Coordinates of C-alpha atoms in Angstrom, one line a residue:
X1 CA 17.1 -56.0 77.6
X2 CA 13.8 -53.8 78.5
X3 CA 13.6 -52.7 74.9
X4 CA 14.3 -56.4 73.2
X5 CA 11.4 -57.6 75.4
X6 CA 9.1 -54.3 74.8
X7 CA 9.7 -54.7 71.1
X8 CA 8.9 -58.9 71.4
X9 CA 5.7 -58.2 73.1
X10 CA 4.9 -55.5 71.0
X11 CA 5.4 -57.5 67.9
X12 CA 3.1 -59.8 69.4
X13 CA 0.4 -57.3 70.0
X14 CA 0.5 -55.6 66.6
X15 CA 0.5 -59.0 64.6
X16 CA -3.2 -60.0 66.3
X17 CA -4.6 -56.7 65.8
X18 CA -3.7 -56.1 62.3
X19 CA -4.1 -59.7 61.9
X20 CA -8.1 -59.3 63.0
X21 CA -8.4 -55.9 61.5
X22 CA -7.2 -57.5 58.2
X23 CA -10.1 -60.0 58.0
X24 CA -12.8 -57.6 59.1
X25 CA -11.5 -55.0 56.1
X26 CA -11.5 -58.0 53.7
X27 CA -15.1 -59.4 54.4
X28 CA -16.4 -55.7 53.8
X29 CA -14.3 -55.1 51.0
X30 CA -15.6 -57.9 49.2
X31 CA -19.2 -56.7 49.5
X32 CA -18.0 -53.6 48.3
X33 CA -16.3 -55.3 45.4
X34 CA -19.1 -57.5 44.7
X35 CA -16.9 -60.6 45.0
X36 CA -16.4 -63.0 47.6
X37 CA -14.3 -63.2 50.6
X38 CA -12.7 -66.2 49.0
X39 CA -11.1 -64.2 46.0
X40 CA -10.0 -61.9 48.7
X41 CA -8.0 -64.3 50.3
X42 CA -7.0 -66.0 47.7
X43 CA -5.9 -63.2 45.3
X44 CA -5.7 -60.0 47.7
X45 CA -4.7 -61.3 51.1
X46 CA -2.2 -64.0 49.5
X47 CA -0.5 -62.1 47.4
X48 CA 0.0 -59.3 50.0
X49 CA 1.4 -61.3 52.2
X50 CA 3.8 -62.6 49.9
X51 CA 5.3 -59.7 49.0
X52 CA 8.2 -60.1 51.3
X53 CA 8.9 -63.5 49.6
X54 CA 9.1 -61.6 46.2
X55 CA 11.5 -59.0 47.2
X56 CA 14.0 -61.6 48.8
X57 CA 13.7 -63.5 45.6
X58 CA 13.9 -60.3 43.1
X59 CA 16.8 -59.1 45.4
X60 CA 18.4 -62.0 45.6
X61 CA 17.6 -63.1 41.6
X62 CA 19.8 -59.4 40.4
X63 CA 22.4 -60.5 42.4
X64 CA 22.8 -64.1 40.9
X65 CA 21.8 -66.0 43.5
X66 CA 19.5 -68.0 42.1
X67 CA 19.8 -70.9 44.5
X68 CA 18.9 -68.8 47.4
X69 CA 15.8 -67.5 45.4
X70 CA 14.2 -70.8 44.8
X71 CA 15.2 -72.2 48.3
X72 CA 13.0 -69.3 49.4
X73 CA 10.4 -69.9 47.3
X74 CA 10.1 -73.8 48.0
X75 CA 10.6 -73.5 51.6
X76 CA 7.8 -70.9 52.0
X77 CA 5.3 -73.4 50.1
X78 CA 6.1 -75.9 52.4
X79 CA 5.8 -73.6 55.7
X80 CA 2.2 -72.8 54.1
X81 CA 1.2 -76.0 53.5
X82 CA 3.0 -77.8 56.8
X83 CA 2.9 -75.0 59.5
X84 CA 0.4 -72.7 59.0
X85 CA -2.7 -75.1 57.4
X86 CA -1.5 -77.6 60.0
X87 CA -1.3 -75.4 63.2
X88 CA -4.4 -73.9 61.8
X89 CA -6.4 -76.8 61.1
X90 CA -5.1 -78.2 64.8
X91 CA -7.0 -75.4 66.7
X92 CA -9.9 -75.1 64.7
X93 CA -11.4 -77.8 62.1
X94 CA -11.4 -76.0 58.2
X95 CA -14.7 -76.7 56.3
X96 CA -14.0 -76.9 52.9
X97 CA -16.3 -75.3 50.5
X98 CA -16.8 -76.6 46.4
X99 CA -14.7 -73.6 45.3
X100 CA -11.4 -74.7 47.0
X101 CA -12.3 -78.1 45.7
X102 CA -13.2 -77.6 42.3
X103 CA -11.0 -74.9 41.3
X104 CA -8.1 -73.6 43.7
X105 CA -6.7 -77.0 44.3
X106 CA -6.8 -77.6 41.0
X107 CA -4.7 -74.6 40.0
X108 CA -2.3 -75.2 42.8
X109 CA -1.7 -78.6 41.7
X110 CA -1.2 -77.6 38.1
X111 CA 1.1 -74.7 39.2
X112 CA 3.0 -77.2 41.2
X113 CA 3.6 -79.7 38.5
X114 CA 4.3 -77.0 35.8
X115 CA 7.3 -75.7 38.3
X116 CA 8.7 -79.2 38.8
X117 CA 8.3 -80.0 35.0
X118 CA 10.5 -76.1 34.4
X119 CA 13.0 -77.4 37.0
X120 CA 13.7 -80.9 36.7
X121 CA 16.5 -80.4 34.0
X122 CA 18.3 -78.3 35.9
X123 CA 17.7 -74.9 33.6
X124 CA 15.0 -72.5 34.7
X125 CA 14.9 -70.5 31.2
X126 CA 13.0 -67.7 30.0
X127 CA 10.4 -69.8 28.2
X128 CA 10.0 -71.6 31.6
X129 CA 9.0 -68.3 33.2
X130 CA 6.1 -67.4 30.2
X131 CA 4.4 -70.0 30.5
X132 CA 4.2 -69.8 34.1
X133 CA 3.3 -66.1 33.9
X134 CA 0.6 -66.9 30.8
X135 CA -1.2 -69.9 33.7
X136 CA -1.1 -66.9 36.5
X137 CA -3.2 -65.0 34.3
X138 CA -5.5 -67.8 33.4
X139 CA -5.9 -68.5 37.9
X140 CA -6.5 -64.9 38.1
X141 CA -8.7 -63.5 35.4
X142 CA -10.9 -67.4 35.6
X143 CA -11.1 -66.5 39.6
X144 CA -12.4 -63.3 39.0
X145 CA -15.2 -64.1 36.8
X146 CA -16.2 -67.1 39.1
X147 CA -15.9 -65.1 42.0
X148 CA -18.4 -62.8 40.8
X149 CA -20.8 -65.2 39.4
X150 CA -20.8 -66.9 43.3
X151 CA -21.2 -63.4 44.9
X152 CA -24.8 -62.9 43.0
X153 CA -26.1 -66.1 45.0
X154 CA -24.3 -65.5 48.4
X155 CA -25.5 -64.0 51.1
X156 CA -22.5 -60.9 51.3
X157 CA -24.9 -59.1 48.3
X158 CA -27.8 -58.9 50.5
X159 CA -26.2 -58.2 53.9
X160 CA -23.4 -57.8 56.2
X161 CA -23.3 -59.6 59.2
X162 CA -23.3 -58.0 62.6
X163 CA -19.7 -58.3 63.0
X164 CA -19.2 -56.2 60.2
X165 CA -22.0 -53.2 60.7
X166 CA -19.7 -50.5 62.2
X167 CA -17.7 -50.8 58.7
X168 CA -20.3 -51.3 55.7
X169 CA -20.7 -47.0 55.5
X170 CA -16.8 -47.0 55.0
X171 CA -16.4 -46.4 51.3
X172 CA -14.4 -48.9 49.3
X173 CA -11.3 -46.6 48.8
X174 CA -11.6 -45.9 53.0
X175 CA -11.6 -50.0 53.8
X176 CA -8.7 -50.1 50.9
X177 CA -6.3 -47.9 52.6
X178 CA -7.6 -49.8 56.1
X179 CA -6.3 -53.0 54.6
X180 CA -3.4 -51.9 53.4
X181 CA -2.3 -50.5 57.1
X182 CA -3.4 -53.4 58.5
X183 CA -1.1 -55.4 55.8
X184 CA 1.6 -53.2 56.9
X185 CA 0.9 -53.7 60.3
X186 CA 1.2 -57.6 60.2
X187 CA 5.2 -56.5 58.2
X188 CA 6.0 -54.2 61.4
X189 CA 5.0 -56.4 63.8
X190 CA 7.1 -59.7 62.6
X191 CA 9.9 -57.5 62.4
X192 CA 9.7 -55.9 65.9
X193 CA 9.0 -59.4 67.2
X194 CA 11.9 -60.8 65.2
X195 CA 14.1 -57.7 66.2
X196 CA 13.3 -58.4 69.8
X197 CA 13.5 -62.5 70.1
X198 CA 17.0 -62.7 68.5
X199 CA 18.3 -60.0 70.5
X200 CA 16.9 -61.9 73.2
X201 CA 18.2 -65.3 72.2
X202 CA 21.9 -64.0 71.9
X203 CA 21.8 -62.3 75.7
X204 CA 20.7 -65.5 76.7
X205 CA 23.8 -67.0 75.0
X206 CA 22.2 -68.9 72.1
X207 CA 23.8 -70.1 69.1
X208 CA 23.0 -68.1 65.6
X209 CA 22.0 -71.1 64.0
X210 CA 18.9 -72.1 66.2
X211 CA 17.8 -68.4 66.2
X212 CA 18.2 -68.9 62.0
X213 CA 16.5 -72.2 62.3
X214 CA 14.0 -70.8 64.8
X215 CA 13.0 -67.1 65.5
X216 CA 14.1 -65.7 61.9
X217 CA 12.2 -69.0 60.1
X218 CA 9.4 -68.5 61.9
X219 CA 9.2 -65.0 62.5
X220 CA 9.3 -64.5 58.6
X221 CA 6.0 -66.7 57.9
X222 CA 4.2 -64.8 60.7
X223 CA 2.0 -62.4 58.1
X224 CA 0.5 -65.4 56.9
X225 CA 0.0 -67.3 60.1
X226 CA -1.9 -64.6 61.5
X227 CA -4.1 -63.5 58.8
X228 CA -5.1 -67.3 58.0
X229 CA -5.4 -67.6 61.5
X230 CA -7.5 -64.9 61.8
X231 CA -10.0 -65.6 59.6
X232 CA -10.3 -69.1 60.9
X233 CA -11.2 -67.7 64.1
X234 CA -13.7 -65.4 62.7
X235 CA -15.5 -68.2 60.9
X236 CA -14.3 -67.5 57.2
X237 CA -12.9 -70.4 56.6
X238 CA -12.9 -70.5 52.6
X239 CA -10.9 -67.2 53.7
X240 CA -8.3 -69.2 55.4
X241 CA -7.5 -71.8 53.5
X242 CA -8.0 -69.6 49.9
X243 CA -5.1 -67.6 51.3
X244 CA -2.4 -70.4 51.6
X245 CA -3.4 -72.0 48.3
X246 CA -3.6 -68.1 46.9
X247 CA 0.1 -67.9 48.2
X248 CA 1.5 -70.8 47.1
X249 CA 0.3 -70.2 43.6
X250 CA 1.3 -66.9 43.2
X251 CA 4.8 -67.9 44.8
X252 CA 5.6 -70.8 41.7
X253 CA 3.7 -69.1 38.8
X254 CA 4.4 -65.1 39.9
X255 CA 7.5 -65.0 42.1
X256 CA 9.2 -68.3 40.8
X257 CA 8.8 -67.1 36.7
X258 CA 10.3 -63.2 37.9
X259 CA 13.3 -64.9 38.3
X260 CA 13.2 -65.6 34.4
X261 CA 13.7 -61.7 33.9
X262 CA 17.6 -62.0 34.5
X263 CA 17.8 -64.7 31.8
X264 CA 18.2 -68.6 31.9
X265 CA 20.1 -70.0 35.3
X266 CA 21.3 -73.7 36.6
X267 CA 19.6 -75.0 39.6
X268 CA 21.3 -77.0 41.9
X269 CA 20.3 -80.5 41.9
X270 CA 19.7 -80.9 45.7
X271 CA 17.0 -78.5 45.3
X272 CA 15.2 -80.9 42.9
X273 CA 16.4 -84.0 44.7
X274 CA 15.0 -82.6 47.7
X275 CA 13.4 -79.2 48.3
X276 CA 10.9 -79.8 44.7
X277 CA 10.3 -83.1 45.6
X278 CA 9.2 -82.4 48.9
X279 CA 6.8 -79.2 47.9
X280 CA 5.0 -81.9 45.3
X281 CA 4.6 -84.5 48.2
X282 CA 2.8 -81.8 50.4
X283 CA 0.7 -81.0 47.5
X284 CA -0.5 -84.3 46.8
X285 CA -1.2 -84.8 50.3
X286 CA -4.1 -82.4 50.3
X287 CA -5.7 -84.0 47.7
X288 CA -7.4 -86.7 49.7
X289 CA -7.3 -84.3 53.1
X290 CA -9.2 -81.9 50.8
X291 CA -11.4 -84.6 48.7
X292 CA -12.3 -87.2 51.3
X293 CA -14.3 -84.8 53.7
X294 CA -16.2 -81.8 54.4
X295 CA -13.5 -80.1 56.5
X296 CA -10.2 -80.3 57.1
X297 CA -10.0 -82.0 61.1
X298 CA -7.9 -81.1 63.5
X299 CA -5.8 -84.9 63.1
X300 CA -5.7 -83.9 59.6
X301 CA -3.6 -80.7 60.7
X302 CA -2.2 -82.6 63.0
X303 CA -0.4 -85.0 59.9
X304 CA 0.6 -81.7 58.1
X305 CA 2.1 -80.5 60.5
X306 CA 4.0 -83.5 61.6
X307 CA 5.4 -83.6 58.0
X308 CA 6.5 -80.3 57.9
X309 CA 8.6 -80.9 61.7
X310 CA 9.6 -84.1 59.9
X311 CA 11.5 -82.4 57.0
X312 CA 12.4 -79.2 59.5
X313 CA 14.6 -81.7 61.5
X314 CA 16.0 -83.1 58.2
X315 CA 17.2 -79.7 57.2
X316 CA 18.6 -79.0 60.8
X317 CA 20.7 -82.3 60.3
X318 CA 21.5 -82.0 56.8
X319 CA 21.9 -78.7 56.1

């Protein structure tokens, strides 16, 4: 019992550290990099932070459950969207620069459409996945070059801030290797603090399911909670919110299309009926959240959020 609890608290600990370490590496990095913290989130930080996501799905792909991929896929698109830019959002109002306007949104709507247009016939074939890989290239490398083009007129190429000074000396393969610990870090943590709630739950006589539905479902989206959290508590918010939309695209044009390696595959319907449908509902309803104002406000998280419970609940009774 004193070890479940060490490791739960522990957990705890570890994801806000590496979480705040991660933000601070990425800021500097950027400088470094000569590109801005944005890109960082959106390409670096996202797709780190995915990488569990594309193992389960890779892993679970070879062994011909293709089902259980996609459910992944989908259901960590909506935890981004509902969950984390919600809760987020809820404790601290998201401005919303031109960049996330103009561009991100606009490849994470196309990316969303393209996946519902390569699944709605029930085949996700290997000509589904090129084209999905061929638009993944076209985010990154049109990122890239506008992330660069912004750096020359921000702020980051004259200076660092205050925050930062004990780290701009740190060379940019030093403040690599930082931000990958502290990526690693954010892993180890969710796992100690999954480790140590379900043992937990199941001395305290708790049923499988709710520590499924509950400590595992959670615990598994933790990584990006706490770096998106992070950097909205450290005032980057482009940072914050590039990161979900940075994850979500690279899950439907990157992870979805890898599936495509081990050939053509039937999708259950229920997972278009439902699951799809839902992911392109929460999509659309940033459009006006992220088009109508400056920010995203905290009754603005407060809706996403309340969607996301909304269909969580439906699951629970559903299955």
């Amino acid at each position: 019992m004193i070890l479940y609890l060490f490791c739960l608290l522990f957990g705890i600990l570890l994801l806000f550290y590496s979480g705040s370490k991660l933000i601070d590496y990425a800021v500097v990095l950027a400088k470094h990099l000569k590109v801005t913290p944005a890109l960082i989130g959106l390409v670096v930080i996202s797709i780190g932070t995915s990488f569990p996501e594309l193992c389960v799905s890779l892993l679970a792909g070879a062994q011909g459950e293709i089902n259980l991929a996609i459910g992944n896929i989908l259901g960590s698109n909506l935890c981004n969207v509902g969950l984390i830019l919600g809760l987020c959002a809820m404790v601290s109002a998201l401005p919303v620069g031109r960049q996330i306007v103009k561009t991100d949104y606009f490849f994470l709507l196309t990316a969303t459409l393209l996946a519902g247009f390569s699944l709605y016939d029930g085949i996700y074939s290997v000509i589904d996945a090129l084209f999905s890989f061929a638009w993944f290239l076209c985010f990154f490398f049109f990122s890239l070059r506008k992330s660069k083009r912004d750096f020359k007129n921000s702020e980051l190429e004259h200076e660092v801030s205050e925050e930062y000074k004990h780290l701009k000396d740190l060379s940019a393969f030093t403040l690599c290797l930082y931000f990958f610990f502290s990526l690693i870090g954010l892993f180890a943590g969710s796992e100690l603090l999954i480790y140590g709630g379900s043992h937990l739950a199941r001395a305290f006589s708790i049923s499988e399911r709710v520590i499924g539905l509950s400590v595992v479902a959670i615990g598994t989206s933790l990584p990006e909670l706490m770096a998106t959290a992070s950097a909205a508590l450290k005032k980057q918010h482009e940072m914050a919110i590039a990161n979900i939309l940075g994850s979500n695209i690279f899950n439907i044009i990157f992870i979805l299309p890898s599936l495509g390696l081990f050939g053509s595959h039937s999708i259950d319907a229920f997972f278009i009926s439902r699951d799809l449908l839902a992911l392109l509902i929460s999509t659309v309803i940033l459009f006006p959240i992220l088009f109508t104002g400056k920010r995203i406000s905290r009754f603005e998280g407060f809706i996403l959020l309340g969607s996301y419970f909304a269909y969580f609940i439906f699951l629970f009774k559903n299955g």
